mmCIF file of C-alpha atoms in Angstrom:
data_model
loop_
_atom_site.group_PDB
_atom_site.id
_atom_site.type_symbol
_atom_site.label_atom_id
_atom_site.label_comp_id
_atom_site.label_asym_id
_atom_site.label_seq_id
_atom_site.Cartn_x
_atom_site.Cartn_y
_atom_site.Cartn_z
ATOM 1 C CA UNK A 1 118.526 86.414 96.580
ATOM 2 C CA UNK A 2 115.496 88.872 97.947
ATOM 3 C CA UNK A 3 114.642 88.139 101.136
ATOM 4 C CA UNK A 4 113.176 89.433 104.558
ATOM 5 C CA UNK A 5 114.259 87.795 107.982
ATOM 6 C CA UNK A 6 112.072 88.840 110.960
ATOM 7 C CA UNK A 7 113.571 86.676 113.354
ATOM 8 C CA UNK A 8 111.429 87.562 116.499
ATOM 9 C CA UNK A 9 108.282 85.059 116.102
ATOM 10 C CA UNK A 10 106.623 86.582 119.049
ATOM 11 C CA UNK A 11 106.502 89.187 121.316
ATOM 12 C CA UNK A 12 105.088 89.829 124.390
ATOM 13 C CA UNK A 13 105.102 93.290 126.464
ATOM 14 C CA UNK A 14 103.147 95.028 129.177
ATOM 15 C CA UNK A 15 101.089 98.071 128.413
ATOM 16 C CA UNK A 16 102.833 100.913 128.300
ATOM 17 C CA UNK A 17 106.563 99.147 127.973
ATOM 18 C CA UNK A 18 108.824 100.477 124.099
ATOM 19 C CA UNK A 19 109.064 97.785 121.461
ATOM 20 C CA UNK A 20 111.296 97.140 118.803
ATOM 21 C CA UNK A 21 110.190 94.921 115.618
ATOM 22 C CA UNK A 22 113.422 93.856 114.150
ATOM 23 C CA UNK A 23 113.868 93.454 110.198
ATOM 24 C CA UNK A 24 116.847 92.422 108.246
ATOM 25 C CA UNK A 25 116.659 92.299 104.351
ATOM 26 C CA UNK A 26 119.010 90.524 101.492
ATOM 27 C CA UNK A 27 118.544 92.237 97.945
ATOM 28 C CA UNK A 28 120.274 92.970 94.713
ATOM 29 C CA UNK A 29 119.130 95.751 93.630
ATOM 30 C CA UNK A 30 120.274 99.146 94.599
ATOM 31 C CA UNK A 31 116.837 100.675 94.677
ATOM 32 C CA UNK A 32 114.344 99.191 96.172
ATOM 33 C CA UNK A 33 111.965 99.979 98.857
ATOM 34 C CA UNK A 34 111.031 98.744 102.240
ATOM 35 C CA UNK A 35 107.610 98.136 103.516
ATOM 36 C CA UNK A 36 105.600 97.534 106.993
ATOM 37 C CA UNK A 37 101.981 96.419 107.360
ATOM 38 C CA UNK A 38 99.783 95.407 110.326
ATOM 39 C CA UNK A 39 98.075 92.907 110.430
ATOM 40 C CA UNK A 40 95.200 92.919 113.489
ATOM 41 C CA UNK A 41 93.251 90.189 114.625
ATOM 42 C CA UNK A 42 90.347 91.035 111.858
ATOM 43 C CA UNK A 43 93.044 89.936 109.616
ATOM 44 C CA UNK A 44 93.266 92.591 106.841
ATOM 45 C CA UNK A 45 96.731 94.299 105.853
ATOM 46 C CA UNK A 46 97.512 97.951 106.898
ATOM 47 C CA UNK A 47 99.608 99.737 105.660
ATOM 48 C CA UNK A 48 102.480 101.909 108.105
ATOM 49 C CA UNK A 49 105.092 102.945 105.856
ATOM 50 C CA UNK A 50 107.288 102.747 102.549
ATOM 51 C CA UNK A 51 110.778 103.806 102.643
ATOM 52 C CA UNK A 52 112.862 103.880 99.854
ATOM 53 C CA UNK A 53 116.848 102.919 99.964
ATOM 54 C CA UNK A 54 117.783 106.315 99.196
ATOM 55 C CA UNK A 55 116.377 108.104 102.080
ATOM 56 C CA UNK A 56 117.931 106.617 105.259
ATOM 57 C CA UNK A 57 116.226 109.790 107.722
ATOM 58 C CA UNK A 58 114.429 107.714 110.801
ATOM 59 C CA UNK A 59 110.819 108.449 110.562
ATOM 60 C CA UNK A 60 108.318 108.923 113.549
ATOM 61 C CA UNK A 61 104.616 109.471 113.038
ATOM 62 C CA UNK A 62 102.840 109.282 116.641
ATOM 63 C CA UNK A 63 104.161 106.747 118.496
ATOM 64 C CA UNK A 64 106.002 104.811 116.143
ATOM 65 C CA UNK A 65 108.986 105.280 114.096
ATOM 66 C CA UNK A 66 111.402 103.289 112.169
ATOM 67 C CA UNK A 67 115.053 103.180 111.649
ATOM 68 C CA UNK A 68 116.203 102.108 108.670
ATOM 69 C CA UNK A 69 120.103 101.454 108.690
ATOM 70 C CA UNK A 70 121.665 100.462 104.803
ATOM 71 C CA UNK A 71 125.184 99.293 106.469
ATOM 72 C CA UNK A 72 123.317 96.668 108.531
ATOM 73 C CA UNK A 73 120.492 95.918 106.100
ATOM 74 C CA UNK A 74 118.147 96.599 108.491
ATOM 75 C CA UNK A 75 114.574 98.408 108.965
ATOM 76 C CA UNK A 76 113.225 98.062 112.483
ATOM 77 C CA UNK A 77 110.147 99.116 113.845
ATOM 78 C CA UNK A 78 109.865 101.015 117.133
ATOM 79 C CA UNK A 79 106.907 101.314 119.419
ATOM 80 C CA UNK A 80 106.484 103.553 122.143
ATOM 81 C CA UNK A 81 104.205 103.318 125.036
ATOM 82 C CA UNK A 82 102.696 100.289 123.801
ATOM 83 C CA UNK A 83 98.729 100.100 124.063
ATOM 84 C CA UNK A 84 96.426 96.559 123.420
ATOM 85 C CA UNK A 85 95.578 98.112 120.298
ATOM 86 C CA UNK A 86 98.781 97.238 118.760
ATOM 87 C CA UNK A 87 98.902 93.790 119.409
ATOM 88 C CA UNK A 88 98.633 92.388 116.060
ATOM 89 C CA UNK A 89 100.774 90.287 113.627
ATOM 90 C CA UNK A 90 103.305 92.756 111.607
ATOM 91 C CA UNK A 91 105.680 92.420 108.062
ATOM 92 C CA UNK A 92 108.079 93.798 106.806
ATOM 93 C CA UNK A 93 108.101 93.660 102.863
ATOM 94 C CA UNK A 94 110.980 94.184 100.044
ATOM 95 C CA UNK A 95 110.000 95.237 96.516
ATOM 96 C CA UNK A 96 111.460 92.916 93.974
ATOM 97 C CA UNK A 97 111.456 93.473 90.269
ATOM 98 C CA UNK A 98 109.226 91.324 88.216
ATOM 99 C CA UNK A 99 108.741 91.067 84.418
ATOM 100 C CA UNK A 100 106.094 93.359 83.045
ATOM 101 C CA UNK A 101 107.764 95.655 85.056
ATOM 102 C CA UNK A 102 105.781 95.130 88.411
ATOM 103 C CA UNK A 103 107.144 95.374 91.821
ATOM 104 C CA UNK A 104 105.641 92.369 93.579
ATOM 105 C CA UNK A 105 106.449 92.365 97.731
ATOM 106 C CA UNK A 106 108.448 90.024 99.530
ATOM 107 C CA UNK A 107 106.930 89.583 102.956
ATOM 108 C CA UNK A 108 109.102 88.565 106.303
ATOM 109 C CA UNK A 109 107.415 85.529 108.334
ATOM 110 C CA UNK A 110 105.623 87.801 110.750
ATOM 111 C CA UNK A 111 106.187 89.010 114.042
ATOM 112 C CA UNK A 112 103.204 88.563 116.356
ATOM 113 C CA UNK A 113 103.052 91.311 119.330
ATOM 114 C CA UNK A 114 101.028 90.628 122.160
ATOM 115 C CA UNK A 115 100.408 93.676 124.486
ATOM 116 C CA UNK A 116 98.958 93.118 128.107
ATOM 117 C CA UNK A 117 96.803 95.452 129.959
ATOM 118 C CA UNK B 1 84.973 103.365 96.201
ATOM 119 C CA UNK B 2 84.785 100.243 97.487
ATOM 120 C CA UNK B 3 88.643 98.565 96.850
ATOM 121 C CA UNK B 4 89.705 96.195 96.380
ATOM 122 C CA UNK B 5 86.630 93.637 97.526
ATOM 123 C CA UNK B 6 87.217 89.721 97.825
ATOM 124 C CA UNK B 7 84.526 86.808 97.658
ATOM 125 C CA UNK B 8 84.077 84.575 99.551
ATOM 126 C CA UNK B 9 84.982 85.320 103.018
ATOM 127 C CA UNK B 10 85.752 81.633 103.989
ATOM 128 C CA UNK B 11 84.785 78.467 102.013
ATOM 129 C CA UNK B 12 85.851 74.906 102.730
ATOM 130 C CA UNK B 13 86.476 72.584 99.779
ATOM 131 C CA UNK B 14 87.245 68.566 99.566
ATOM 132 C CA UNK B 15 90.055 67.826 98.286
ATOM 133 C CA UNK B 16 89.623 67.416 94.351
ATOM 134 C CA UNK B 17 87.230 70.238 93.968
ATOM 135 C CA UNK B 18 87.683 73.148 91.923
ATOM 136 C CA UNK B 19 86.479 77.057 92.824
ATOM 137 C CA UNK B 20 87.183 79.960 91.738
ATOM 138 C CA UNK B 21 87.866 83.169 94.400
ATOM 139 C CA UNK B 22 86.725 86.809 93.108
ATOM 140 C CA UNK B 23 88.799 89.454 93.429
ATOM 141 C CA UNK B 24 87.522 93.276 92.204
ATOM 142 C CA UNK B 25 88.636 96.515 92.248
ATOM 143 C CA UNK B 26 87.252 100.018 91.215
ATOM 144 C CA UNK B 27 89.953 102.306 91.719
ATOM 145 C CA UNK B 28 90.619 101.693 88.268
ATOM 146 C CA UNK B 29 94.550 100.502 89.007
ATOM 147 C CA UNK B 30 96.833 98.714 86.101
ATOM 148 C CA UNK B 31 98.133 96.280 88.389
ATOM 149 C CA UNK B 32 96.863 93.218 90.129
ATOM 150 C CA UNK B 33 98.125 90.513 92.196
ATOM 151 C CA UNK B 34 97.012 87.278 93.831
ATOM 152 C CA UNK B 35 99.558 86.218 97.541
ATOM 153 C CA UNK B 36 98.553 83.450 99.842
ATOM 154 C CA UNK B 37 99.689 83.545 103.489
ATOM 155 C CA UNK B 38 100.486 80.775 105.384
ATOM 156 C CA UNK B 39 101.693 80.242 109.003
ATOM 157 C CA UNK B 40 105.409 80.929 109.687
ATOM 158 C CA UNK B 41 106.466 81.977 105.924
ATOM 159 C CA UNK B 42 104.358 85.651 105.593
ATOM 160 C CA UNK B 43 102.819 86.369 102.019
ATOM 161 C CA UNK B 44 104.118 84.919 98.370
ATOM 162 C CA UNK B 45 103.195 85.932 95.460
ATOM 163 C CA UNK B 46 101.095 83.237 93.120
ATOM 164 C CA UNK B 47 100.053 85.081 89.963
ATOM 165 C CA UNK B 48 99.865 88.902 89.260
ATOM 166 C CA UNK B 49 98.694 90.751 85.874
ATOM 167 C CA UNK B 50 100.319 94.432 84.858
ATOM 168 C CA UNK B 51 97.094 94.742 82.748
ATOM 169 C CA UNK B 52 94.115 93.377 80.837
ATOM 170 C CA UNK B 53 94.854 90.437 79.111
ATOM 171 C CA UNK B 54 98.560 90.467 80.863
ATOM 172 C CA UNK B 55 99.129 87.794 83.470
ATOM 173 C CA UNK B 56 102.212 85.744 85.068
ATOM 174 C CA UNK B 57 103.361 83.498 87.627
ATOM 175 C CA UNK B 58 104.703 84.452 90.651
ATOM 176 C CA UNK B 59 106.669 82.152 93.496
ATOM 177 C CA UNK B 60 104.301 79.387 94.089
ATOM 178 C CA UNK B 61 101.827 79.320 91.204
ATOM 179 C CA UNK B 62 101.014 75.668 90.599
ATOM 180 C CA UNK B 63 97.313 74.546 91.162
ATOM 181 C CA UNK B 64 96.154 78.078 90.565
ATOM 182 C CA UNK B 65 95.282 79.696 87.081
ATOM 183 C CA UNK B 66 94.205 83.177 86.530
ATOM 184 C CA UNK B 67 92.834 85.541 84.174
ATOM 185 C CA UNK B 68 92.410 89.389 83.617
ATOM 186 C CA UNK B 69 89.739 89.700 80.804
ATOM 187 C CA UNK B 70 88.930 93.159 82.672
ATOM 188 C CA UNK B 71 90.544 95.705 84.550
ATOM 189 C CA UNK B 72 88.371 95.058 87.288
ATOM 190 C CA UNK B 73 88.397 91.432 87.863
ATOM 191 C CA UNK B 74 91.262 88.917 88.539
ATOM 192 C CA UNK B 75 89.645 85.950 89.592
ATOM 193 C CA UNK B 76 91.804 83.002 90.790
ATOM 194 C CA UNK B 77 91.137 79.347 90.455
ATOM 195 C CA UNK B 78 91.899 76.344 92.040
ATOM 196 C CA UNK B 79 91.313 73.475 89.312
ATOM 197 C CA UNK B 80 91.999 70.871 91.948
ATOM 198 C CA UNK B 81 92.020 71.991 96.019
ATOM 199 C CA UNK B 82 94.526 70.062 97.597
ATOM 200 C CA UNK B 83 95.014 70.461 101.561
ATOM 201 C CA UNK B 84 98.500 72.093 100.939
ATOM 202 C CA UNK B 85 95.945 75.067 99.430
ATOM 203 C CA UNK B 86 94.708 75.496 103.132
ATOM 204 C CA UNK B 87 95.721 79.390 103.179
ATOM 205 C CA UNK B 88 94.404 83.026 103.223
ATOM 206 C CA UNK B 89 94.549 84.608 99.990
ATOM 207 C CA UNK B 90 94.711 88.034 99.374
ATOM 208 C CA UNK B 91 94.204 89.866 96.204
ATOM 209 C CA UNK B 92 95.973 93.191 96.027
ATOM 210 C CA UNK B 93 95.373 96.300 93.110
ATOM 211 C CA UNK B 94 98.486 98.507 92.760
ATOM 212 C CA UNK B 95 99.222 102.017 90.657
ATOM 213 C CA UNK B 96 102.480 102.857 90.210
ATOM 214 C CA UNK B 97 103.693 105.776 92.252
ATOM 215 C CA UNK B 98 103.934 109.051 90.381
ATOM 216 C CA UNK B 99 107.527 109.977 91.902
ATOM 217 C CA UNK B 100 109.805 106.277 92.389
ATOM 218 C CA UNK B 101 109.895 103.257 91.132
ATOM 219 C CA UNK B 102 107.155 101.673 93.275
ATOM 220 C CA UNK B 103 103.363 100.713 93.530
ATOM 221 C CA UNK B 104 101.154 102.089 95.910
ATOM 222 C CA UNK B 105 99.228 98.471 96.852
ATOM 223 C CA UNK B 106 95.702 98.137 98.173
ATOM 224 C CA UNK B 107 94.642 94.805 99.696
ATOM 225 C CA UNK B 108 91.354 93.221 100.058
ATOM 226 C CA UNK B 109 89.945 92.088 102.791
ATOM 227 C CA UNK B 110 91.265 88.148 102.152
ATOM 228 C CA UNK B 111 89.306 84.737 102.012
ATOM 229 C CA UNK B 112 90.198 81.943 104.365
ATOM 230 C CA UNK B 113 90.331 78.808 102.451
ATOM 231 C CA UNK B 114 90.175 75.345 103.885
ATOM 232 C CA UNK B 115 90.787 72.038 102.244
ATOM 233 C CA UNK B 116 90.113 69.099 103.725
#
């Protein structure tokens, strides 16, 4: 079965301190593509990044970067030199195949990061 | 452009009463898709539509109908709120990505929906 497992509910860090957002992901298919999104307290969804299973190459853009590792099934999510700013809620999100040949997104529960001044 | 825009913002229904949330985009994508999110469990899927006149159920689709007469509009309605509706809801517009096998998804802004 699809599925995403963020298995931190909450985190809580000190300005300034590195944080890692873990994901772990169950799928079938052997393409797919991996997803994060922020959500800040306004509430809409940002986007952060798409990866695709092919391309396993870390990415870093500013202070964050991922690591996405296919022998563990996992796609964490790295902050460095956390700022308030970044508290927010945070998915990650599978594609799964649906008829019509639409990729909807599974979403992982959430991890909520809470950075103090 | 404006996106993908979402009305209302919040509304609070009794329990029994039907509504329908708007949902419009004018990007001009294919794809459209209804998720609710709720505490604990992230965002699922309820209906989505690969075109005009194209629509299907996703993972929790009961109590909600849809309908994609344009390209622009995919309203969703609730024919009878229940509290277990309590949610946000977010409508999302997608094009499919000219290189891969994936959508490039835009989300609106959500509507906070409370049943009581």
């Amino acid at each position: 079965a699809q599925k995403v497992t963020q298995a931190q509910t909450e985190i809580s860090v000190v300005e300034k301190e590195d944080v890692t957002l873990d994901c772990v992901y169950e799928t079938r298919d052997t393409t797919y593509y991996l997803f994060w999104y922020k959500q800040p307290p306004s509430g809409e969804l940002v986007f952060l990044i798409r990866r695709n299973s092919f391309d396993e190459q870390n990415e870093i853009s500013g202070r964050y970067s991922w690591n996405f590792q296919k022998s563990t099934s996992s796609f964490n999510f790295t902050i460095t030199a956390s700022q308030v700013v970044d508290s927010a809620v945070y998915f990650c999100a599978l594609s799964d195949h649906v008829s019509g040949g639409y990729n909807k997104l599974i979403f992982g529960a959430g991890t909520r990061l809470a950075v103090h001044p | 452009n404006a996106g993908v825009t979402q009305t209302p913002k919040f509304q609070v229904l009794k329990t029994g009463q039907s509504m329908t949330l708007q949902c419009a985009q004018d990007m001009n994508h294919e794809y459209m898709s209804w998720y609710r999110q709720d505490p604990g469990m992230g965002l699922r899927l309820i209906h989505y539509s690969v075109g005009a006149g194209i629509t299907d159920q996703g993972e929790v689709p009961n109590g909600y109908n849809v309908s994609r007469s344009t390209t622009e509009d995919f309203p969703l309605r609730l024919l009878s709120a229940a509290p277990s509706q309590t949610s946000v809801y977010f409508c999302a517009s997608s094009y499919l990505l000219p290189k891969g096998n994936t959508y490039e998804q835009y989300f609106g802004p959500g509507t906070r929906l409370t049943v009581t």
